[in-house]
N, CA, C and O atoms as CSV, one atom per row, in Angstrom:
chain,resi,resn,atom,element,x,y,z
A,1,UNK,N,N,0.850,-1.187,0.000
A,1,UNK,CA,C,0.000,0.000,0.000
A,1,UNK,C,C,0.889,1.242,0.000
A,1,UNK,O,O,1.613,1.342,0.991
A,2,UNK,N,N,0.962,2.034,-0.753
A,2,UNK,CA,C,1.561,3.735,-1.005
A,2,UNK,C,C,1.000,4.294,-0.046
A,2,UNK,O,O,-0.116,4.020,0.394
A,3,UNK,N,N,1.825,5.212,0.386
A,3,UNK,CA,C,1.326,6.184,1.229
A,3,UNK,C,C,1.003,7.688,0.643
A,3,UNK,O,O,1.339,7.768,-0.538
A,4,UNK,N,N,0.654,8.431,0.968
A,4,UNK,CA,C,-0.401,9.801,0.507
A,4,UNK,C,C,0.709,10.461,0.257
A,4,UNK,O,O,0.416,11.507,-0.323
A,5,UNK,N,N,2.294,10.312,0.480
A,5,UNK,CA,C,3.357,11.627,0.392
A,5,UNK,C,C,4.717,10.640,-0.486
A,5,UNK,O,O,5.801,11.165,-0.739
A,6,UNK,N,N,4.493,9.631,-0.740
A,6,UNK,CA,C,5.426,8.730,-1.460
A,6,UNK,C,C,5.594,9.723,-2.662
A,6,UNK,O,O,6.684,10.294,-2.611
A,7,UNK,N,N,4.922,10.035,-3.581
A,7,UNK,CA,C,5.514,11.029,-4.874
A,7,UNK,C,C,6.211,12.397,-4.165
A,7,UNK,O,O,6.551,13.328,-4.895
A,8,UNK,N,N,6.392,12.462,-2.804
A,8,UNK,CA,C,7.000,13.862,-2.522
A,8,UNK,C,C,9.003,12.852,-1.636
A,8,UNK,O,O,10.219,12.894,-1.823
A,9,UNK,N,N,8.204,12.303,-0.935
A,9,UNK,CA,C,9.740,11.405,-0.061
A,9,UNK,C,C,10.412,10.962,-0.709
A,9,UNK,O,O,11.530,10.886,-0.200
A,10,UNK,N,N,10.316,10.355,-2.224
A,10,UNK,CA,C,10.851,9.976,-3.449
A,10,UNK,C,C,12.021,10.717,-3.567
A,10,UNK,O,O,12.956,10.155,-4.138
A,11,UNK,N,N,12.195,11.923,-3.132
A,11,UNK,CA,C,13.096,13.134,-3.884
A,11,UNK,C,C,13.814,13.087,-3.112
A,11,UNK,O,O,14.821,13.749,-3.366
A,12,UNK,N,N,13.822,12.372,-1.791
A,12,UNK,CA,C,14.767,12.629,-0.548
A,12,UNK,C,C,16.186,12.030,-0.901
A,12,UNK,O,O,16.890,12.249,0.085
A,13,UNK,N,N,16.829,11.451,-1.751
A,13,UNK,CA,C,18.222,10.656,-2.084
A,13,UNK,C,C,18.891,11.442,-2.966
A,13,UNK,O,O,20.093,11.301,-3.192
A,14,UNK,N,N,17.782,12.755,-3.794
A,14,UNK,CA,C,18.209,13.388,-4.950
A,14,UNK,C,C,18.767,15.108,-4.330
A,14,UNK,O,O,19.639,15.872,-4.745
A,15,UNK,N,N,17.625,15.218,-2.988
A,15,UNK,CA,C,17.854,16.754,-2.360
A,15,UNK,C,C,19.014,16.586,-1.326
A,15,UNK,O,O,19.517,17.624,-0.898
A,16,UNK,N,N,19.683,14.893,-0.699
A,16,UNK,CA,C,20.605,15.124,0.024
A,16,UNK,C,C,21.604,15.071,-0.784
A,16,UNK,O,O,22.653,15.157,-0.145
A,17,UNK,N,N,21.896,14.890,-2.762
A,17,UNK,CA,C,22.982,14.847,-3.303
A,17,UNK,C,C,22.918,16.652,-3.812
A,17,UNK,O,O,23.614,16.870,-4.803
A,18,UNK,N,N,22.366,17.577,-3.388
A,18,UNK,CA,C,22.322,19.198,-3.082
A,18,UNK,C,C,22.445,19.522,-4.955
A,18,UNK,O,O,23.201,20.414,-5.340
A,19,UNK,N,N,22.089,19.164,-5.393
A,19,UNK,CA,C,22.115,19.521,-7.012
A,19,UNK,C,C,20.533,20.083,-7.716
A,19,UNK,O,O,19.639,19.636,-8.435
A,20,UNK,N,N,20.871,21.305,-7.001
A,20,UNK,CA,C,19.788,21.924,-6.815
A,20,UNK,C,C,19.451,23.092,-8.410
A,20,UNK,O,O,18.350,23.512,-8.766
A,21,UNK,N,N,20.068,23.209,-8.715
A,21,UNK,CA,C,20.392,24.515,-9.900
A,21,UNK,C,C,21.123,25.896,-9.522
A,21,UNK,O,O,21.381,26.072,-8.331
A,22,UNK,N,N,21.449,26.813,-10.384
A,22,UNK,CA,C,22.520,27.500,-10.713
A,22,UNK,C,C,22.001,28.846,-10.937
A,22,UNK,O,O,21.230,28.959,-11.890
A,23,UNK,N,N,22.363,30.263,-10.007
A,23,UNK,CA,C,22.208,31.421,-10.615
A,23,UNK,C,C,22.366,31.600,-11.915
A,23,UNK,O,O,23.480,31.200,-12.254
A,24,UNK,N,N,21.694,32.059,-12.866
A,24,UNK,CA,C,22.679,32.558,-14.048
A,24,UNK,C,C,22.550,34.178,-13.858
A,24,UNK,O,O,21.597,34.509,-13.152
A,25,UNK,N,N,23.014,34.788,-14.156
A,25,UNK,CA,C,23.594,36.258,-13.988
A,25,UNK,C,C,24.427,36.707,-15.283
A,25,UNK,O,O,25.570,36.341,-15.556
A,26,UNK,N,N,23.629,37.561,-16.008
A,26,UNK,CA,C,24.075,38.156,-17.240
A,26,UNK,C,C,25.104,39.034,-16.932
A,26,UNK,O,O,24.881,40.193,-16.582
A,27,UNK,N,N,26.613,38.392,-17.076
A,27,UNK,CA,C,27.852,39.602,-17.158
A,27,UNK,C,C,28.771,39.800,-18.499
A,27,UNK,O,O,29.948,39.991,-18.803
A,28,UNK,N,N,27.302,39.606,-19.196
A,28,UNK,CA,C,28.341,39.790,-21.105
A,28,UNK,C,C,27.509,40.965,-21.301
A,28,UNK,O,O,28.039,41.525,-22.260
A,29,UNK,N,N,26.344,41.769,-20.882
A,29,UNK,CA,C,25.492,43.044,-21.021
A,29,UNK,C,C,25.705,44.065,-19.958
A,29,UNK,O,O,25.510,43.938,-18.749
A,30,UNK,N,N,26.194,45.230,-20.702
A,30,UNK,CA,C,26.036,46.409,-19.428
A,30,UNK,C,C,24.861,47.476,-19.578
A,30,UNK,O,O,24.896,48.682,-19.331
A,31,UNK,N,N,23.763,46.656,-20.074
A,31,UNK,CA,C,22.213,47.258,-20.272
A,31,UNK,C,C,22.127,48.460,-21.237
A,31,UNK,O,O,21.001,48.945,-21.354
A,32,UNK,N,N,23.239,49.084,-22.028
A,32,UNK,CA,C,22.678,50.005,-22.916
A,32,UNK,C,C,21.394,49.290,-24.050
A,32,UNK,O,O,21.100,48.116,-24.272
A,33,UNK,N,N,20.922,50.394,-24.517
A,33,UNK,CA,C,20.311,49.760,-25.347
A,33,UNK,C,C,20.515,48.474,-26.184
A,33,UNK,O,O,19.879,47.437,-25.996
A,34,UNK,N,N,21.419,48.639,-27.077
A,34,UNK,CA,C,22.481,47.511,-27.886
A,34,UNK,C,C,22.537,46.292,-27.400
A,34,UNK,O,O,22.371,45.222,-27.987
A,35,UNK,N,N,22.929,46.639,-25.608
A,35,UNK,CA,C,23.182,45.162,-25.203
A,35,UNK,C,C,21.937,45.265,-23.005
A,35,UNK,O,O,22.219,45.616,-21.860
A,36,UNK,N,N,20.945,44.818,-23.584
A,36,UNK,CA,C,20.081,44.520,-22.396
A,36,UNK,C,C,20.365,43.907,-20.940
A,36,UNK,O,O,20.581,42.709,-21.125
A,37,UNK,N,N,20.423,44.092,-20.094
A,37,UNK,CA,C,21.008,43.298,-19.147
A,37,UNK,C,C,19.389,42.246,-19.266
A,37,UNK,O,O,18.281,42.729,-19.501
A,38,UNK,N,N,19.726,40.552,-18.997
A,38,UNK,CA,C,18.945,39.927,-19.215
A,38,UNK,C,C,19.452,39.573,-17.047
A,38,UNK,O,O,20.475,39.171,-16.493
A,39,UNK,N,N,17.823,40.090,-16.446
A,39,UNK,CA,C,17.512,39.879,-15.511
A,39,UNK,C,C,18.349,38.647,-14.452
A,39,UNK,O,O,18.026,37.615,-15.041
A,40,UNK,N,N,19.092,38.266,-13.427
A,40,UNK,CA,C,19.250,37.006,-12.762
A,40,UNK,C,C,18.043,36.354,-12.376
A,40,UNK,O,O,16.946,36.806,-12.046
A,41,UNK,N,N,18.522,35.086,-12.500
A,41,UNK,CA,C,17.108,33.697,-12.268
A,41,UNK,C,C,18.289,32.805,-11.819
A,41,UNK,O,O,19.513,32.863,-11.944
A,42,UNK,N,N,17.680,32.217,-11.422
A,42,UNK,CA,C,18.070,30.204,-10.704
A,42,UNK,C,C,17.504,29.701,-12.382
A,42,UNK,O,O,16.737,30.103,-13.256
A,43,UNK,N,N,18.195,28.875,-12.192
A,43,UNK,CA,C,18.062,27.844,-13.516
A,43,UNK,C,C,18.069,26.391,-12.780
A,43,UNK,O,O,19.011,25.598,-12.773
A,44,UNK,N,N,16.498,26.191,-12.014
A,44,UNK,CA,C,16.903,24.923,-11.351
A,44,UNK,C,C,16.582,23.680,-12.293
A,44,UNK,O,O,15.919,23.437,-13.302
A,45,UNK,N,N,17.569,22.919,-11.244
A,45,UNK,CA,C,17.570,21.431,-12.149
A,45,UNK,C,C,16.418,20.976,-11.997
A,45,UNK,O,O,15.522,21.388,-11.260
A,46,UNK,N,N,16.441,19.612,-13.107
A,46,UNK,CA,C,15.406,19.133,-13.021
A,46,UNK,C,C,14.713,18.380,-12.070
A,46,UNK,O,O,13.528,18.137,-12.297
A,47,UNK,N,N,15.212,17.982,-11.089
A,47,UNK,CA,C,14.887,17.321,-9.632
A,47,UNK,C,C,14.093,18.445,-9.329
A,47,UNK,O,O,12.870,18.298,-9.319
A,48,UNK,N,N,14.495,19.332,-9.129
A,48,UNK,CA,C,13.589,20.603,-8.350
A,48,UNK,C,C,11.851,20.871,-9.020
A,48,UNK,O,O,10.751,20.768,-8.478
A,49,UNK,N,N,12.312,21.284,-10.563
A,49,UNK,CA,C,11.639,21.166,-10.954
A,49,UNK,C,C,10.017,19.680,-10.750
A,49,UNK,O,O,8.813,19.677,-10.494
A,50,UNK,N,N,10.842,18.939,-10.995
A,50,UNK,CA,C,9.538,17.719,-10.790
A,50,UNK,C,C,9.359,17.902,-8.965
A,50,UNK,O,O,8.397,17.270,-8.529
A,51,UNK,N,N,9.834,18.359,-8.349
A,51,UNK,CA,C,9.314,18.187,-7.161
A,51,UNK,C,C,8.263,19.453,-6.877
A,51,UNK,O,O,7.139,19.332,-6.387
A,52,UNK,N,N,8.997,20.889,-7.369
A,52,UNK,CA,C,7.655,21.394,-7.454
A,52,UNK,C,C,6.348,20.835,-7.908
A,52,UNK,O,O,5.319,20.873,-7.234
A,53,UNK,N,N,6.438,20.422,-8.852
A,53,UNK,CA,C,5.317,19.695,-9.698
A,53,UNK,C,C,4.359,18.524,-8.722
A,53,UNK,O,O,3.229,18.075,-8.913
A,54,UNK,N,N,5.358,18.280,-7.629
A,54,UNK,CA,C,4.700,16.897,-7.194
A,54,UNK,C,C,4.006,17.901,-5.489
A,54,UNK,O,O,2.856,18.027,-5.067
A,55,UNK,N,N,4.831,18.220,-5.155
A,55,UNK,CA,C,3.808,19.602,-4.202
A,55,UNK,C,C,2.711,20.069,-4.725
A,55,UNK,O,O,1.594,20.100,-4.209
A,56,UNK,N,N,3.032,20.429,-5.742
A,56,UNK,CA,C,1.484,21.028,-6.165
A,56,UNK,C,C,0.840,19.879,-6.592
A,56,UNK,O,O,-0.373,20.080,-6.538
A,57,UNK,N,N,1.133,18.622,-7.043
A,57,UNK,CA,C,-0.131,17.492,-6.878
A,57,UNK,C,C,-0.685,16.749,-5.866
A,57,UNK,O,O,-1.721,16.111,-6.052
A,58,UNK,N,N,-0.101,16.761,-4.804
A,58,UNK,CA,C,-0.452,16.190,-2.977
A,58,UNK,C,C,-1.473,17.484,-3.078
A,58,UNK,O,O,-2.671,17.203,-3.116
A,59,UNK,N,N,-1.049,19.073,-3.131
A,59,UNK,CA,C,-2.111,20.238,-2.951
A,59,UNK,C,C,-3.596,19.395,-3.921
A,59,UNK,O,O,-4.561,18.832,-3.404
A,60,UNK,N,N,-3.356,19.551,-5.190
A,60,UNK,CA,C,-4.665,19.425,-5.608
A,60,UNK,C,C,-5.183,17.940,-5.552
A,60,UNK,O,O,-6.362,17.839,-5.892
A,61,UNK,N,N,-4.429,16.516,-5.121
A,61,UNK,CA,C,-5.087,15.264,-4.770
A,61,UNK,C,C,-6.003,15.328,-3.270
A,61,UNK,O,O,-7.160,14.910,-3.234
A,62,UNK,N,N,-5.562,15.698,-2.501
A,62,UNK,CA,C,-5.902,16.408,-1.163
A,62,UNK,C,C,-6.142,17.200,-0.592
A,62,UNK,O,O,-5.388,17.645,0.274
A,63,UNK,N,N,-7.927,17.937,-1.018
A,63,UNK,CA,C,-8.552,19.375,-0.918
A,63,UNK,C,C,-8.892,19.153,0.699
A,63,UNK,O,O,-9.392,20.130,1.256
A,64,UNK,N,N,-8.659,17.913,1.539
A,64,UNK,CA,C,-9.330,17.879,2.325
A,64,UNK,C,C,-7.978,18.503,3.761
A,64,UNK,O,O,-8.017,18.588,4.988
A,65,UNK,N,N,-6.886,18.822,2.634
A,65,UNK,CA,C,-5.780,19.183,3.746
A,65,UNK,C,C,-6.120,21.016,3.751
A,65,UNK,O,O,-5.494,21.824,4.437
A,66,UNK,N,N,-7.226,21.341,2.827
A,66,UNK,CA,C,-7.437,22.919,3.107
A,66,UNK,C,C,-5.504,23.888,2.249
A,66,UNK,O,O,-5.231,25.087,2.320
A,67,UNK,N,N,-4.924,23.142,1.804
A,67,UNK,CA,C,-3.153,23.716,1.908
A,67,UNK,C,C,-3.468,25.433,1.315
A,67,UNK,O,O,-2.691,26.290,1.736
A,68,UNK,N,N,-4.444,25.813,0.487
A,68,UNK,CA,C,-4.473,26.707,-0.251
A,68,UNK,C,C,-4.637,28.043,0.632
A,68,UNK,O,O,-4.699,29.216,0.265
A,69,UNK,N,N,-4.697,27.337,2.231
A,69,UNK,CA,C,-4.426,28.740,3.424
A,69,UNK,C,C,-3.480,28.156,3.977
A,69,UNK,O,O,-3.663,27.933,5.174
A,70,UNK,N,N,-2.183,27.700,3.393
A,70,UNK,CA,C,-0.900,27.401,4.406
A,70,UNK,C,C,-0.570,28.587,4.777
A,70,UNK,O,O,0.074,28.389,5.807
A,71,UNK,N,N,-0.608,29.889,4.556
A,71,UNK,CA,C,-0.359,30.660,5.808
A,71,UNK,C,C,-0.500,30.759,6.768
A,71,UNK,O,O,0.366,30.872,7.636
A,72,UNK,N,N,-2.448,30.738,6.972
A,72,UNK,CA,C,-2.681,30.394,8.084
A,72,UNK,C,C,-2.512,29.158,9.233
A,72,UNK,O,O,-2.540,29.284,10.457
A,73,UNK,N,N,-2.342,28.026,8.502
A,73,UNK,CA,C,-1.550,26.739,8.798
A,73,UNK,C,C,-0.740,26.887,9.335
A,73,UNK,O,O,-0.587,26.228,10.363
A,74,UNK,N,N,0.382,27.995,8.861
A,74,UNK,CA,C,1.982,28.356,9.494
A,74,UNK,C,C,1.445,28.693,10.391
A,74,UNK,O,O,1.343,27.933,11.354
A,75,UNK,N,N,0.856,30.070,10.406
A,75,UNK,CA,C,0.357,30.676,11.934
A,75,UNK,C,C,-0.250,29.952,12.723
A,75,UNK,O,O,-0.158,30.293,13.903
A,76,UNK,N,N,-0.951,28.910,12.463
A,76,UNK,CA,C,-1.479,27.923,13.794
A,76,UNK,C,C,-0.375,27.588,14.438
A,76,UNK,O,O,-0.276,27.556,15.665
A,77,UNK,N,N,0.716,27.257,13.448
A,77,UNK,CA,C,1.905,26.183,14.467
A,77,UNK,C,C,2.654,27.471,14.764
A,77,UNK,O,O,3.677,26.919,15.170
A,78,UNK,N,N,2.875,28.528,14.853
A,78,UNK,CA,C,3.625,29.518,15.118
A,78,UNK,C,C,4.778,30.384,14.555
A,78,UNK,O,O,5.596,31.164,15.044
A,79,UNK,N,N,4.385,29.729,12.833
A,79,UNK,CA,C,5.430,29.785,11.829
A,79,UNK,C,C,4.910,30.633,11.038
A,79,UNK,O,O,3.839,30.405,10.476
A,80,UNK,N,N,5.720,31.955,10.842
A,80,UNK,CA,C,5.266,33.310,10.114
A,80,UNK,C,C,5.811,32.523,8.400
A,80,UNK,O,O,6.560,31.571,8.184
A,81,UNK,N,N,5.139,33.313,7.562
A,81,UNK,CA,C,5.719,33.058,6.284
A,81,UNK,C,C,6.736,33.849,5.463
A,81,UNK,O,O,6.503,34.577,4.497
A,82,UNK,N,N,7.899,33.568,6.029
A,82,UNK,CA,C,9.183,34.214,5.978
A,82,UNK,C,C,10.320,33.140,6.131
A,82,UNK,O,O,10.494,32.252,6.966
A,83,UNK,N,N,11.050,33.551,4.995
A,83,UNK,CA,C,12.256,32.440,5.175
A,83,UNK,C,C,13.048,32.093,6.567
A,83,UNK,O,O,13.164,30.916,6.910
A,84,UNK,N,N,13.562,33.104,7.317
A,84,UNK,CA,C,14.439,32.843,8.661
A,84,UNK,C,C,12.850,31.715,9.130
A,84,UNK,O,O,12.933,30.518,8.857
A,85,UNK,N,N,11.652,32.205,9.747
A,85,UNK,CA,C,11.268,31.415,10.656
A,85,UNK,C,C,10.751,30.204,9.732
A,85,UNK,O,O,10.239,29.331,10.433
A,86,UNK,N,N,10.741,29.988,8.753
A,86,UNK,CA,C,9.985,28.410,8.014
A,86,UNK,C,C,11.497,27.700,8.064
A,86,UNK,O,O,11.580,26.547,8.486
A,87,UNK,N,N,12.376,28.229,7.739
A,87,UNK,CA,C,13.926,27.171,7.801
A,87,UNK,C,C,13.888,26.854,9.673
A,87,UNK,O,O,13.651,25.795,10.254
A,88,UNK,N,N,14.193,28.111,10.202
A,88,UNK,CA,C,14.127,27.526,11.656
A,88,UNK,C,C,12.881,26.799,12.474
A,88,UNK,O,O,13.003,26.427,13.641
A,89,UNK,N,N,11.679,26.652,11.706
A,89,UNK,CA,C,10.674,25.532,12.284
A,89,UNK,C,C,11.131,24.160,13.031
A,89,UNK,O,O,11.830,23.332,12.446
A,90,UNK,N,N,10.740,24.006,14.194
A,90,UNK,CA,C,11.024,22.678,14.651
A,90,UNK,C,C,9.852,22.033,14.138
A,90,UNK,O,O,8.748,22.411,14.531
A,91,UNK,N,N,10.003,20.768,13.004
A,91,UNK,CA,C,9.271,20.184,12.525
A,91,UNK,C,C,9.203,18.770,13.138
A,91,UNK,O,O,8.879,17.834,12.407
A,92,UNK,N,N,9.428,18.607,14.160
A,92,UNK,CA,C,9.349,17.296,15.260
A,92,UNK,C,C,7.904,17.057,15.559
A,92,UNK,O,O,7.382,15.942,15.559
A,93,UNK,N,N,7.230,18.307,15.842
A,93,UNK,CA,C,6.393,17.506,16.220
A,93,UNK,C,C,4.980,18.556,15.563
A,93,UNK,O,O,4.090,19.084,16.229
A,94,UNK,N,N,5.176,18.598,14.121
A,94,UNK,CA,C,4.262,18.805,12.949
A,94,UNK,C,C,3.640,17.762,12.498
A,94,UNK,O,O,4.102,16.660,12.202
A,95,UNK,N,N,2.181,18.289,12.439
A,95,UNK,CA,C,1.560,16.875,11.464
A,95,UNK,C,C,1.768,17.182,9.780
A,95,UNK,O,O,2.187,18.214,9.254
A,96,UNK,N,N,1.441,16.250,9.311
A,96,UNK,CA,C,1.675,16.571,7.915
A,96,UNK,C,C,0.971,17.779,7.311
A,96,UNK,O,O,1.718,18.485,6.634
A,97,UNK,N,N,-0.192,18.145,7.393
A,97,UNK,CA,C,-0.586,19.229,7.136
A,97,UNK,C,C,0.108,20.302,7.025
A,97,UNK,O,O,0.085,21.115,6.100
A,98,UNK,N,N,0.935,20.315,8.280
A,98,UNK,CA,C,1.695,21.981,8.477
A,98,UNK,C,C,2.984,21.448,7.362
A,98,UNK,O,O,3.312,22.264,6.501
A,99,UNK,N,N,3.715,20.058,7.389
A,99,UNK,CA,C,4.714,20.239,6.284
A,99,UNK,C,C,4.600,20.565,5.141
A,99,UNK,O,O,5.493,21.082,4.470
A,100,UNK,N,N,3.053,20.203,4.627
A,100,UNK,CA,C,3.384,20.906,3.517
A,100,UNK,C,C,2.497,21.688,3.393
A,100,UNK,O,O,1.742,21.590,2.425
A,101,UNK,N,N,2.314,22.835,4.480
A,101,UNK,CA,C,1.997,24.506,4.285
A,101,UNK,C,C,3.637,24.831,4.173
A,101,UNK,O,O,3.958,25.794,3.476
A,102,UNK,N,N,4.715,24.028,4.863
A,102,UNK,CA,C,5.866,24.776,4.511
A,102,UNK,C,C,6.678,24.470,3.080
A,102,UNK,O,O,7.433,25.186,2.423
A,103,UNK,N,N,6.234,23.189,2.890
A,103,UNK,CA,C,6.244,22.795,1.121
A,103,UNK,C,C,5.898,24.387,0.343
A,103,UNK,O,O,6.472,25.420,0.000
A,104,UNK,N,N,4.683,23.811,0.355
A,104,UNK,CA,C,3.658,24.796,-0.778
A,104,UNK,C,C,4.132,26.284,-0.273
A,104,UNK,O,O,4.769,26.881,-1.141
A,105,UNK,N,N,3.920,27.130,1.170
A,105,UNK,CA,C,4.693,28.347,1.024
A,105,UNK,C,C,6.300,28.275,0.589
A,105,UNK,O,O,6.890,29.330,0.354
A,106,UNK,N,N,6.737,27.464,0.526
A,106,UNK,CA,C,8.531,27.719,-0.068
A,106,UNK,C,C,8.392,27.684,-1.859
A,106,UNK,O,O,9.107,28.229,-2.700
A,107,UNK,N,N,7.129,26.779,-2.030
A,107,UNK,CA,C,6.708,26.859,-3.515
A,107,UNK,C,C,6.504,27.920,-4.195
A,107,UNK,O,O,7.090,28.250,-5.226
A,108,UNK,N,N,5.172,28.818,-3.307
A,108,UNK,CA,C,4.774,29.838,-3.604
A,108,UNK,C,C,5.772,31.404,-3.449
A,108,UNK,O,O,5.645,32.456,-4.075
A,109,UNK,N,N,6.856,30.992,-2.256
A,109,UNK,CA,C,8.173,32.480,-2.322
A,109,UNK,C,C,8.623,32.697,-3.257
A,109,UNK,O,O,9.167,33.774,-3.496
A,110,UNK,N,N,8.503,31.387,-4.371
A,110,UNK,CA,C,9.782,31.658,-5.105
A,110,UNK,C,C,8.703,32.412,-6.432
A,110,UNK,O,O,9.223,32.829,-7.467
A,111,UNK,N,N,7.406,32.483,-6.231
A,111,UNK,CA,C,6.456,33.578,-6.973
A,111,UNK,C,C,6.645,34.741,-6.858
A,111,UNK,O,O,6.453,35.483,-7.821
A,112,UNK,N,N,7.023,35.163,-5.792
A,112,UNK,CA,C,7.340,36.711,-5.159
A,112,UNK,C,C,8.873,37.074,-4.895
A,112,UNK,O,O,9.224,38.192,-4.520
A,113,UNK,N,N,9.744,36.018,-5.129
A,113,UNK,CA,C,11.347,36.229,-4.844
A,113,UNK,C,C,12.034,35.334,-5.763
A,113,UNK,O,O,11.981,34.164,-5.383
A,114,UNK,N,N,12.707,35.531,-6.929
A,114,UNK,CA,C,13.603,34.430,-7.658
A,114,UNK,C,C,14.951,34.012,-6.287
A,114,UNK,O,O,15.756,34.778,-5.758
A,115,UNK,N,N,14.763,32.719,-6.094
A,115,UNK,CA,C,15.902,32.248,-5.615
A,115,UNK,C,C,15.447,31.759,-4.144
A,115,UNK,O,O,16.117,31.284,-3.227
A,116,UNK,N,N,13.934,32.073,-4.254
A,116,UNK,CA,C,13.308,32.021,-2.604
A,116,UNK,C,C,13.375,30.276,-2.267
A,116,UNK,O,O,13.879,29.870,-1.220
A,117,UNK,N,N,12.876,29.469,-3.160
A,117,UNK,CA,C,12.998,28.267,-2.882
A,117,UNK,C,C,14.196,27.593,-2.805
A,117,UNK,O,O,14.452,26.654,-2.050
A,118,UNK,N,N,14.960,28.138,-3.662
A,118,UNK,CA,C,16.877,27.787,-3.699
A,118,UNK,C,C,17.196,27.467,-2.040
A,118,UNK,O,O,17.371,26.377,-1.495
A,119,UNK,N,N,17.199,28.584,-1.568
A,119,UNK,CA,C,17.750,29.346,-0.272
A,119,UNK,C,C,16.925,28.063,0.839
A,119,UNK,O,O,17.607,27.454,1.664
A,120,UNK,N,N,15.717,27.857,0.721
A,120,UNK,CA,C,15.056,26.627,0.906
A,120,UNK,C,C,16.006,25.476,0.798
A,120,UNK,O,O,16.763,25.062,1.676
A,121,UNK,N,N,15.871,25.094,-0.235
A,121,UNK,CA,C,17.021,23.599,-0.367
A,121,UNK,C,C,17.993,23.855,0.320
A,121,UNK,O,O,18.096,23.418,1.467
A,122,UNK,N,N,18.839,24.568,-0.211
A,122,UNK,CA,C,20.483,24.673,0.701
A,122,UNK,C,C,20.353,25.038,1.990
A,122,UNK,O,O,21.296,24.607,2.654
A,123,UNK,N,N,19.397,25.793,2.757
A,123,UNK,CA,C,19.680,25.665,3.651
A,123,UNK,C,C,19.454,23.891,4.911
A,123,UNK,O,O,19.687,23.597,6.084
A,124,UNK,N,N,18.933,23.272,3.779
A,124,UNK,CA,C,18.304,21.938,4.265
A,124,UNK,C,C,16.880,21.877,4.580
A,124,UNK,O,O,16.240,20.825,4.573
A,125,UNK,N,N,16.416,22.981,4.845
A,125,UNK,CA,C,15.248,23.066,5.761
A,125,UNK,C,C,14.238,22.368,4.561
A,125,UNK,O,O,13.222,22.072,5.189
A,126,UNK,N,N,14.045,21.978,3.171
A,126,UNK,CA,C,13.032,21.421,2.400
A,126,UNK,C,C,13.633,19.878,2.661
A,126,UNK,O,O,12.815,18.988,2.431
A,127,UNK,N,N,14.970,19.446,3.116
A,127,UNK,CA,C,15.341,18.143,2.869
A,127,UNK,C,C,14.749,17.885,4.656
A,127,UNK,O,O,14.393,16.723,4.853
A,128,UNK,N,N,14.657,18.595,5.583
A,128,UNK,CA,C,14.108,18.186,6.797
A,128,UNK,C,C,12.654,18.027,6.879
A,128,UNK,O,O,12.125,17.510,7.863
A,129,UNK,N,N,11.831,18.567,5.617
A,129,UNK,CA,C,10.503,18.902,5.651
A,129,UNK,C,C,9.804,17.190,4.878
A,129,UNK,O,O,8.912,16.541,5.423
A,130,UNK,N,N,10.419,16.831,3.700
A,130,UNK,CA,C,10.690,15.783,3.433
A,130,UNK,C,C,10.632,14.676,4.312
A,130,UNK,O,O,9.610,13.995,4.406
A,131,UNK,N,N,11.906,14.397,5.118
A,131,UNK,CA,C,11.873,13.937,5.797
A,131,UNK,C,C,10.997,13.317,7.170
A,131,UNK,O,O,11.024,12.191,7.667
A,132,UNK,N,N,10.330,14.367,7.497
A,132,UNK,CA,C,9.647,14.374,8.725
A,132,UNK,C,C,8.551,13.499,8.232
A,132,UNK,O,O,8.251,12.413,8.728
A,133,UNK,N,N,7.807,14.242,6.900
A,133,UNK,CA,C,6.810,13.561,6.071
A,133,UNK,C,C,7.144,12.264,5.788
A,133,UNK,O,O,6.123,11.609,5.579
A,134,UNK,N,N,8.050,11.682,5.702
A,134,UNK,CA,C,8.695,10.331,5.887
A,134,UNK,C,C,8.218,9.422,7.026
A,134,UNK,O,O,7.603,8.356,6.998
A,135,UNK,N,N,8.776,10.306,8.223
A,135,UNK,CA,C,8.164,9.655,9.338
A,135,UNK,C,C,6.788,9.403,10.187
A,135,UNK,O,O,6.435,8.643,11.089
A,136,UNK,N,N,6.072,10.683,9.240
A,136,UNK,CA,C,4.610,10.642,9.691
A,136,UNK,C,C,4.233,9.323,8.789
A,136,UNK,O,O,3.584,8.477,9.405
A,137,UNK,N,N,4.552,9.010,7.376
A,137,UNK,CA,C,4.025,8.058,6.907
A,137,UNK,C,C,4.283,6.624,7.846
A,137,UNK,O,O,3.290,5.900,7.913
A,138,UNK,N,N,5.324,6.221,8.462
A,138,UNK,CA,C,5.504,5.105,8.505
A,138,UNK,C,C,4.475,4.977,9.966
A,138,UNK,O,O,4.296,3.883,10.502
């Protein structure tokens, strides 16, 4: 029998080998007209990529987890939606619900901040979020 977070714990062997993707940063343009500075982005790999993809399918397989107010989710457990306090969450003793309000808000930063979910991975705090969801399954 699968468990409800197996397409998300899957990724856990790929986020502890940290091959996450790459600033790119245009330093062949010094923005005159002629030559545009083309904006910095993360160019994440494809691991990242399919894992976004798989967050947002636990969100829409499971309307009954409400995730589409993980803010307020954060704020139940005492977790503002801001990078310092979602990395420093003690996720010990979270039910799954709140992991992935911190899934889906690290999903949704990187809507409002290029590099917001990056900063996520490396700091570990998405490979601890993972994880925990690991242990609620078993």
């Amino acid at each position: 029998m699968s468990g409800r977070f197996d397409g998300l714990i899957r990724f856990i062997p790929t986020i502890e080998d940290k091959d996450f993707g790459e600033w790119i940063v245009d330093r062949d343009n010094d923005g005159m007209p002629e030559k545009p500075l083309q904006i910095p982005f993360v160019n994440y790999s494809e691991c990242v990529c399919e894992l976004e993809h798989a967050i947002y399918q636990v969100d829409k397989d499971n309307p009954d987890m409400n995730l589409h107010n993980y803010g307020d989710i954060l704020e139940k457990n005492g977790i503002r939606w801001e990078t310092k306090s979602m990395e420093a969450a003690d996720v010990s003793k979270l039910d799954a619900t709140a992991i992935m309000a911190l899934l889906l808000g690290a999903v949704r930063a990187e809507r409002f901040c290029d590099g917001a979910l990056l900063s996520f991975l490396e700091s570990g705090a998405v490979l601890r979020w993972l994880k925990r969801l690991q242990e609620l399954e078993k």
